[in-house]
PDB file of C-alpha atoms in Angstrom:
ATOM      1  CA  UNK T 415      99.313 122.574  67.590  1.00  0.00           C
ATOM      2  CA  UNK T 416      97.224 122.338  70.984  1.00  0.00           C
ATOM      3  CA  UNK T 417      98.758 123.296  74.074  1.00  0.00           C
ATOM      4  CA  UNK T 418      98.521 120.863  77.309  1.00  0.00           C
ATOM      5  CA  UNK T 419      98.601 122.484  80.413  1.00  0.00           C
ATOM      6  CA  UNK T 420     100.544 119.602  82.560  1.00  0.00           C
ATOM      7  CA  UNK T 421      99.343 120.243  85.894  1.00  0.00           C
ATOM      8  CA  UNK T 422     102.531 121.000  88.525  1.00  0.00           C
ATOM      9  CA  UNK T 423     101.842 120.251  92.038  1.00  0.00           C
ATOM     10  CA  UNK T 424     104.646 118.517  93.155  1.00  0.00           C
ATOM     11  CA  UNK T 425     103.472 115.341  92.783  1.00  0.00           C
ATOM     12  CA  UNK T 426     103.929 113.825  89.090  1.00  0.00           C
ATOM     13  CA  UNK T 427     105.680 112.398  86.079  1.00  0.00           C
ATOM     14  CA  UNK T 428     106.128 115.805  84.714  1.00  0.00           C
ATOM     15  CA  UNK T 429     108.828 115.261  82.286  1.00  0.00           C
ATOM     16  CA  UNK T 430     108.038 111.514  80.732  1.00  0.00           C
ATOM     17  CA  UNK T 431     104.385 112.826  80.233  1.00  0.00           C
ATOM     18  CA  UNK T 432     105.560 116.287  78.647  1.00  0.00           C
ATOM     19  CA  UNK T 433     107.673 113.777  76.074  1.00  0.00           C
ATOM     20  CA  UNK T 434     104.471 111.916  75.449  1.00  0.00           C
ATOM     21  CA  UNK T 435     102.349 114.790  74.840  1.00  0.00           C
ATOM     22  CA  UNK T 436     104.905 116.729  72.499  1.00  0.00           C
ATOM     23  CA  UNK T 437     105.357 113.026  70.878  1.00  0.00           C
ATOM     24  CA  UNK T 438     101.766 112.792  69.339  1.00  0.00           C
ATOM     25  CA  UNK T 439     102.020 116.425  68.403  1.00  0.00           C
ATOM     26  CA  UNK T 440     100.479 118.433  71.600  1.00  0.00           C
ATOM     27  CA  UNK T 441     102.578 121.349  72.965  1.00  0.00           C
ATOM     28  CA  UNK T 442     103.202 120.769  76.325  1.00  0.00           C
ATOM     29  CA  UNK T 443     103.202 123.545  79.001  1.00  0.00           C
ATOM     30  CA  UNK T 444     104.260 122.189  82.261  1.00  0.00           C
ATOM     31  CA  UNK T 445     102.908 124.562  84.697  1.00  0.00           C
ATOM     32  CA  UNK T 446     101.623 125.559  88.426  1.00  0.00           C
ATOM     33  CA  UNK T 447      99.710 129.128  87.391  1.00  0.00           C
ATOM     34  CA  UNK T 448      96.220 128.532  87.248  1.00  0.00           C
ATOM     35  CA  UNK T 449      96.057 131.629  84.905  1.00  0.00           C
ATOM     36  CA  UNK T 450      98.234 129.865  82.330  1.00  0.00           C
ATOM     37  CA  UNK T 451      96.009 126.526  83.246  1.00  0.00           C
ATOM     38  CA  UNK T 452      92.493 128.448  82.076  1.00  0.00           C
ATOM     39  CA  UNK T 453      94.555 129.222  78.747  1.00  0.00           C
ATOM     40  CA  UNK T 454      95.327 125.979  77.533  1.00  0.00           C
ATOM     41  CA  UNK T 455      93.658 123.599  75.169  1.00  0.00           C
ATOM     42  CA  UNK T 456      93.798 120.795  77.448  1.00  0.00           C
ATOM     43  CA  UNK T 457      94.724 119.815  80.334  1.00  0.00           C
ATOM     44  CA  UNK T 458      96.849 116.696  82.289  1.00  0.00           C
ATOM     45  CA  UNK T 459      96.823 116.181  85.815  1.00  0.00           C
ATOM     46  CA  UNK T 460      99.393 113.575  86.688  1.00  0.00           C
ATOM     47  CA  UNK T 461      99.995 112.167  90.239  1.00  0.00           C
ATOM     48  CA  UNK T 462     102.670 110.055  92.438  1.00  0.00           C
ATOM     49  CA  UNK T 463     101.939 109.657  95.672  1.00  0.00           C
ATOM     50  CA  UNK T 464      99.491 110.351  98.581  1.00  0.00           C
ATOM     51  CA  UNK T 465      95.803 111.413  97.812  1.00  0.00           C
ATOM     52  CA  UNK T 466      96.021 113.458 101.375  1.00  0.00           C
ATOM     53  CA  UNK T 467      98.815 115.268  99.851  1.00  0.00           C
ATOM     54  CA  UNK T 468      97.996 115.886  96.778  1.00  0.00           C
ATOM     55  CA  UNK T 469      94.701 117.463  97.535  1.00  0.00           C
ATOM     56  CA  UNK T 470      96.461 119.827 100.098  1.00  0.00           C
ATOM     57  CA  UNK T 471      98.633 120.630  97.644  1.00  0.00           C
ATOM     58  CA  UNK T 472      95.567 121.362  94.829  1.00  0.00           C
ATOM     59  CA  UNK T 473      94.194 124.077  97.453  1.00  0.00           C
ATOM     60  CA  UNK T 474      97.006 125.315  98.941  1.00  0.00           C
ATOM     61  CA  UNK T 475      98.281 126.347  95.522  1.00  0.00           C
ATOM     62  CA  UNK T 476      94.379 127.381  94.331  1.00  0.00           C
ATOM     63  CA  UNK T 477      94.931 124.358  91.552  1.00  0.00           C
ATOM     64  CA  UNK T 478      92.274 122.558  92.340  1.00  0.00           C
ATOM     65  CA  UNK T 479      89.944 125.528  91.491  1.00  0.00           C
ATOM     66  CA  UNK T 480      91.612 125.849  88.038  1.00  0.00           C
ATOM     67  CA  UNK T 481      90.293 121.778  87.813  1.00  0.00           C
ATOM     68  CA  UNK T 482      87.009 122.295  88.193  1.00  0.00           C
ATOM     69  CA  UNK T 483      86.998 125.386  85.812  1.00  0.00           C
ATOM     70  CA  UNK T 484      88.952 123.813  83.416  1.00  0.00           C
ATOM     71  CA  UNK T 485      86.724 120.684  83.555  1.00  0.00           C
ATOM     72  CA  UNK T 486      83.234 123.060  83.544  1.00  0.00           C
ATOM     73  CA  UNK T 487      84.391 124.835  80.503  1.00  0.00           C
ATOM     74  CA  UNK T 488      83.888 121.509  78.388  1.00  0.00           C
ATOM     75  CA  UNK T 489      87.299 121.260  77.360  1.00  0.00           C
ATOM     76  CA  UNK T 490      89.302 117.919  77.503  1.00  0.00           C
ATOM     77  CA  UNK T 491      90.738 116.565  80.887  1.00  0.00           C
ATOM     78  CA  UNK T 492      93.161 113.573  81.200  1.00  0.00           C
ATOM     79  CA  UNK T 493      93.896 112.473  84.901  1.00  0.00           C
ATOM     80  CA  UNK T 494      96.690 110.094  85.693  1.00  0.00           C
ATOM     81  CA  UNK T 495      97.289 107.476  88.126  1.00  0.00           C
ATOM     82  CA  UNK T 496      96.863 109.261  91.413  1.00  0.00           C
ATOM     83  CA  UNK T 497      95.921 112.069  89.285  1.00  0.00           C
ATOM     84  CA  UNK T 498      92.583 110.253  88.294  1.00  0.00           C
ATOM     85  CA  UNK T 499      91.851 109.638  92.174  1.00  0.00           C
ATOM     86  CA  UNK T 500      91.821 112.452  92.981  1.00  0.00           C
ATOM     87  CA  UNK T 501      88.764 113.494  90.359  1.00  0.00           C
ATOM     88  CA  UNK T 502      86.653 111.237  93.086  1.00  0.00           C
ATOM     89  CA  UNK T 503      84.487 112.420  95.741  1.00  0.00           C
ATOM     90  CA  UNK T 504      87.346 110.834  98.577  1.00  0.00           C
ATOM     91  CA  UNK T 505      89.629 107.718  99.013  1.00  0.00           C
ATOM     92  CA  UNK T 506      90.360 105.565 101.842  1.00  0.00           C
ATOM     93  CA  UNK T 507      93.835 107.041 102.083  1.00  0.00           C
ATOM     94  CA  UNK T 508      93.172 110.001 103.391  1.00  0.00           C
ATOM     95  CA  UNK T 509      90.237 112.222 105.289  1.00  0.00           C
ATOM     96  CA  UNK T 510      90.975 115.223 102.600  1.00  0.00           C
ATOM     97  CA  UNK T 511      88.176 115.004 100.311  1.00  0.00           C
ATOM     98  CA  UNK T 512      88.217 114.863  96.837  1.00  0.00           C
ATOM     99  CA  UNK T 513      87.728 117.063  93.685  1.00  0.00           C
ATOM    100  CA  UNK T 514      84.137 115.260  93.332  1.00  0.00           C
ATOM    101  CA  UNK T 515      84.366 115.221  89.180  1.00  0.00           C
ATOM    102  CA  UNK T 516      83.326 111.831  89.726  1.00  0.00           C
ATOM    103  CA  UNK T 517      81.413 109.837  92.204  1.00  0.00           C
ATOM    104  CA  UNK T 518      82.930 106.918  94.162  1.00  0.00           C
ATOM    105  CA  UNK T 519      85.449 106.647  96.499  1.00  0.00           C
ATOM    106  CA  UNK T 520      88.854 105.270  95.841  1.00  0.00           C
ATOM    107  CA  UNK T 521      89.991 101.754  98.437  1.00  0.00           C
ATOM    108  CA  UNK T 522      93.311  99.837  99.269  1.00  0.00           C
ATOM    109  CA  UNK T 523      93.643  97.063  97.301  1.00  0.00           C
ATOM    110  CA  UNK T 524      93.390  93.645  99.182  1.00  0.00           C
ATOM    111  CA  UNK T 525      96.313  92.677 101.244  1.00  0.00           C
ATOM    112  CA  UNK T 526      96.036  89.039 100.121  1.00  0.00           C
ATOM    113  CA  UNK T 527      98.616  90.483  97.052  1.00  0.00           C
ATOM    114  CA  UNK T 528     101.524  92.305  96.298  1.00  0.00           C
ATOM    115  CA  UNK T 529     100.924  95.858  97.285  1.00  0.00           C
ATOM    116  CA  UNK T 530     101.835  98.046  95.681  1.00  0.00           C
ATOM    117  CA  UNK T 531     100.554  97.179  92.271  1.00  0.00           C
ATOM    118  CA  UNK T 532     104.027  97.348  90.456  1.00  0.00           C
ATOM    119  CA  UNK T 533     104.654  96.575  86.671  1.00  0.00           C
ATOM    120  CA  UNK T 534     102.052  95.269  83.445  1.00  0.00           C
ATOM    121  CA  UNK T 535      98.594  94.540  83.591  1.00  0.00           C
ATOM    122  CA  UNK T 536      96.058  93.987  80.871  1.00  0.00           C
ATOM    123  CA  UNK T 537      92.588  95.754  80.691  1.00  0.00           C
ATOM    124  CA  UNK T 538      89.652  94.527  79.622  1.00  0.00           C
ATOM    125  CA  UNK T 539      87.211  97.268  77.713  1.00  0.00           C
ATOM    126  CA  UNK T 540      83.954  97.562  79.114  1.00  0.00           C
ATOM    127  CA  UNK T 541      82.825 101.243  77.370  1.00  0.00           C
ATOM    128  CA  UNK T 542      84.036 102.707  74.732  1.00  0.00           C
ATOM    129  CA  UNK T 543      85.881 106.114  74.066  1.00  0.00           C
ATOM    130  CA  UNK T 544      87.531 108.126  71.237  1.00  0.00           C
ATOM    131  CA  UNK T 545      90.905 108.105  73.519  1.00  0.00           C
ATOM    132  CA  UNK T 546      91.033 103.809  73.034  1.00  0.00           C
ATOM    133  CA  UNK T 547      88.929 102.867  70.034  1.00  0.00           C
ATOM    134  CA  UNK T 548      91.385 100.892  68.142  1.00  0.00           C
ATOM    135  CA  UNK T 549      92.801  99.590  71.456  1.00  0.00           C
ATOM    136  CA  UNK T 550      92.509  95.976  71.256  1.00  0.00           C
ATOM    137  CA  UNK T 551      90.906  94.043  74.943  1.00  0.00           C
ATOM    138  CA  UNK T 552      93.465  92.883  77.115  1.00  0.00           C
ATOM    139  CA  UNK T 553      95.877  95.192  76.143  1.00  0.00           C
ATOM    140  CA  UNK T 554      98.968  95.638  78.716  1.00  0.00           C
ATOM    141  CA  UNK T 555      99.933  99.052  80.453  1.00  0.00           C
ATOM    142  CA  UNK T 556     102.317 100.017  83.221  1.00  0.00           C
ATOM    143  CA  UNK T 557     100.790 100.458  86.730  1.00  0.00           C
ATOM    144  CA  UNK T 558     102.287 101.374  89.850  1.00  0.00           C
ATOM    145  CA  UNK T 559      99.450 101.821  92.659  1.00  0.00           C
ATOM    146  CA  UNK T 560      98.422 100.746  96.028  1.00  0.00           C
ATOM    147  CA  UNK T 561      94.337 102.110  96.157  1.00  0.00           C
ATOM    148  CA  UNK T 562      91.543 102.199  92.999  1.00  0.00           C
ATOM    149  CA  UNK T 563      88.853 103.366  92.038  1.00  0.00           C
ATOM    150  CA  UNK T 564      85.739 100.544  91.968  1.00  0.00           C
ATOM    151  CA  UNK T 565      84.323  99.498  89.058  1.00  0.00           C
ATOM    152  CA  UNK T 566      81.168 101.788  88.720  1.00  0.00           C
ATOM    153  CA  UNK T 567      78.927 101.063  85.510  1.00  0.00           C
ATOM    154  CA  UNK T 568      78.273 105.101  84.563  1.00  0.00           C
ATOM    155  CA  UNK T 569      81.683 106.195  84.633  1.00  0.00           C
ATOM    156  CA  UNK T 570      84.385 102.628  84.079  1.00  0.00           C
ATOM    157  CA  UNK T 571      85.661 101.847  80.286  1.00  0.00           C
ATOM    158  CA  UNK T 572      88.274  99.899  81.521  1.00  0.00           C
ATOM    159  CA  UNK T 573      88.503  97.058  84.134  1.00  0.00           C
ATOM    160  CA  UNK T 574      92.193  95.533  85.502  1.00  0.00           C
ATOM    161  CA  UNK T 575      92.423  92.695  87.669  1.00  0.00           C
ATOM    162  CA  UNK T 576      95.012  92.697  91.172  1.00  0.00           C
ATOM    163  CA  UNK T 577      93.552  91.012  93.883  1.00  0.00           C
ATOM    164  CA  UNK T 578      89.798  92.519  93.052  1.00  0.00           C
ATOM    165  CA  UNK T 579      88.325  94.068  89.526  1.00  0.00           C
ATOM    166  CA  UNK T 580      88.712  97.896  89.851  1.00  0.00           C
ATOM    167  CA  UNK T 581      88.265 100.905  87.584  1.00  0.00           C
ATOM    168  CA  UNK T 582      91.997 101.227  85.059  1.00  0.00           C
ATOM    169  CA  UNK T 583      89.912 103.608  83.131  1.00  0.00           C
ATOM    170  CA  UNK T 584      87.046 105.915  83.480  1.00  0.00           C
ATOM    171  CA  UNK T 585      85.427 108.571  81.697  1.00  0.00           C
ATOM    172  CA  UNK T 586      82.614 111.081  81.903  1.00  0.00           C
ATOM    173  CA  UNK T 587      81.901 114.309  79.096  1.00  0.00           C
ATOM    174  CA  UNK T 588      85.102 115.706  78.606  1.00  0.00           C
ATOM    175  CA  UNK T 589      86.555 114.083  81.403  1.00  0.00           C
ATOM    176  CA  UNK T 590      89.297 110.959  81.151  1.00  0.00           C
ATOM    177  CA  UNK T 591      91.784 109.365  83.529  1.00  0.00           C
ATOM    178  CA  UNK T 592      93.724 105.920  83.467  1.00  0.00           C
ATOM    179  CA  UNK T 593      94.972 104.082  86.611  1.00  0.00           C
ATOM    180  CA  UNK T 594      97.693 103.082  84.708  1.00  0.00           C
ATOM    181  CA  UNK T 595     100.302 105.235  83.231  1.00  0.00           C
ATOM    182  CA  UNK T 596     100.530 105.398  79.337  1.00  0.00           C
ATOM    183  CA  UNK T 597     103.787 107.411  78.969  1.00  0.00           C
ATOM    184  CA  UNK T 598     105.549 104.231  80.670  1.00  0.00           C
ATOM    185  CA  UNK T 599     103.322 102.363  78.716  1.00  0.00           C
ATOM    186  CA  UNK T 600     104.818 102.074  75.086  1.00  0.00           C
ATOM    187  CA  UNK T 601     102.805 102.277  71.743  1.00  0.00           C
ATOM    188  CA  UNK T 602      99.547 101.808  73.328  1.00  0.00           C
ATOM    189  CA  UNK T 603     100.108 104.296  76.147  1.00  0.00           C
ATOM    190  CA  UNK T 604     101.530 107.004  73.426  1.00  0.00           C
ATOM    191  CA  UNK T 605      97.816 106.001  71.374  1.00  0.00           C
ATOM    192  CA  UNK T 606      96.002 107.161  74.392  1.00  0.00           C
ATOM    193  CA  UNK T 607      97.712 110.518  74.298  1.00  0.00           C
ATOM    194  CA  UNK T 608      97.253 111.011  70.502  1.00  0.00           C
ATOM    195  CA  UNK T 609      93.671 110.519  70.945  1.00  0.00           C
ATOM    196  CA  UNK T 610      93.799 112.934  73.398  1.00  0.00           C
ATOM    197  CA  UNK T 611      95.829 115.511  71.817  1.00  0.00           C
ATOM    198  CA  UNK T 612      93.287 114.650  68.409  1.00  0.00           C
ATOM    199  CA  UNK T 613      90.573 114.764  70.646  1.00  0.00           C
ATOM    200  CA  UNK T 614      91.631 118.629  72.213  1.00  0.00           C
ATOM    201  CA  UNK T 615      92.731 119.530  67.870  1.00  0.00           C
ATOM    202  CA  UNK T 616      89.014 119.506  66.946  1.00  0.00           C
ATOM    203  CA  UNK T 617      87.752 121.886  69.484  1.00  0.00           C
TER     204      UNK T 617
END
C-alpha cells in the first residue's frame, strides 16, 4: 500500500480526499511536515480558496519547498482545484507568484456568467493520461471555482466550458491536477484517484 502525503495548509478538502485516496487503496497521510512530505509515495495538494493565501501559506510553512522537491524527485503529484493553480507561474487573483511547475497564468472567468463556477460540468479530452484512459469524453465532475487556468496545448488533457474554454485538466511528467474535484465527483472522480494511487504502486 502507497502512502499519499495530503498536503495541510489550511486551505483544503482534507478529509473527503483522505476517504478517496484510502478508497482506491492508497494510505493517506494528511500532513503539514515537509519531512514526512519527502517520505511519501505520492503526494496531493488540495486547495479552497484564495491563490494569495495559499501561496503565503506554502512559504510561510516552508511547504512549498517540499513541492518542488517532491515534484523534482520524479515521483507522482496530483493538484486539486485551487491546488492545481497554484502549480502556475501566477494568477490574476493575487500579486503572490506561483510555484512555476507549469507555465501560464491562471484568469477570472468572464463576468457575463455565474461566478463562481458551482456544481457539474463535462470535459472534453484533448490528451491523454494513465490517470483518465478509460474515462469516456464529456464526462461530468464537480467544480466549484471562480479563476482557470487557459487552455495551453503542452500541458491541457482536459477542456470545460463556463463562459470561455479553460484548462479542467493538465498534466506534465509526473505532474497532474484537475480543476474540478474528483472526491465530490462520484465513480469517475474515485477512477482518477485509483489511477493515481496505481500510477504511485508501480514506482
Amino acid at each position: 500500500m502507497i502512502t499519499v502525503a495530503i498536503l495541510d495548509y489550511g486551505m483544503g478538502n482534507l478529509r473527503s480526499v483522505a476517504r478517496a485516496v484510502e478508497r482506491v487503496g492508497g494510505k493517506p497521510d494528511v500532513t503539514d511536515d515537509a519531512a514526512q512530505v519527502a517520505r511519501a509515495d505520492a503526494l496531493v495538494v488540495p486547495g479552497v480558496g484564495h491563490f494569495g493565501a495559499c501561496m503565503r501559506n506554502l512559504r510561510e510553512q516552508g511547504l512549498d519547498a517540499a513541492i518542488l522537491g517532491f515534484a523534482a524527485g520524479g515521483r507522482p503529484v496530483f493538484g486539486v482545484c485551487l491546488g492545481m493553480q497554484v502549480l502556475f507561474e501566477s494568477s490574476e487573483e493575487s500579486d503572490e507568484p506561483g510555484l512555476g511547475l507549469l507555465p501560464g497564468r491562471v484568469a477570472r472567468l468572464p463576468q457575463r456568467v455565474r461566478v463562481p463556477h458551482i456544481g457539474w460540468n463535462t470535459v472534453t479530452w484533448t490528451g491523454t493520461h494513465p490517470y483518465v484512459q478509460g474515462i469516456a469524453d464529456r464526462t461530468r465532475f464537480s467544480f466549484v471555482h471562480s479563476y482557470a487556468a487557459d487552455v495551453d496545448d503542452t500541458t491541457t488533457l482536459g477542456v470545460t466550458e463556463h463562459g470561455r474554454p479553460f484548462a479542467s485538466v493538465v498534466g506534465r511528467g509526473n505532474l497532474f491536477a484537475t480543476q474540478f474535484h474528483p472526491e465530490k465527483s462520484g465513480a469517475a472522480g474515485l477512477a482518477v484517484y485509483e489511477a493515481f494511487v496505481r500510477e504511485g504502486s508501480s514506482l
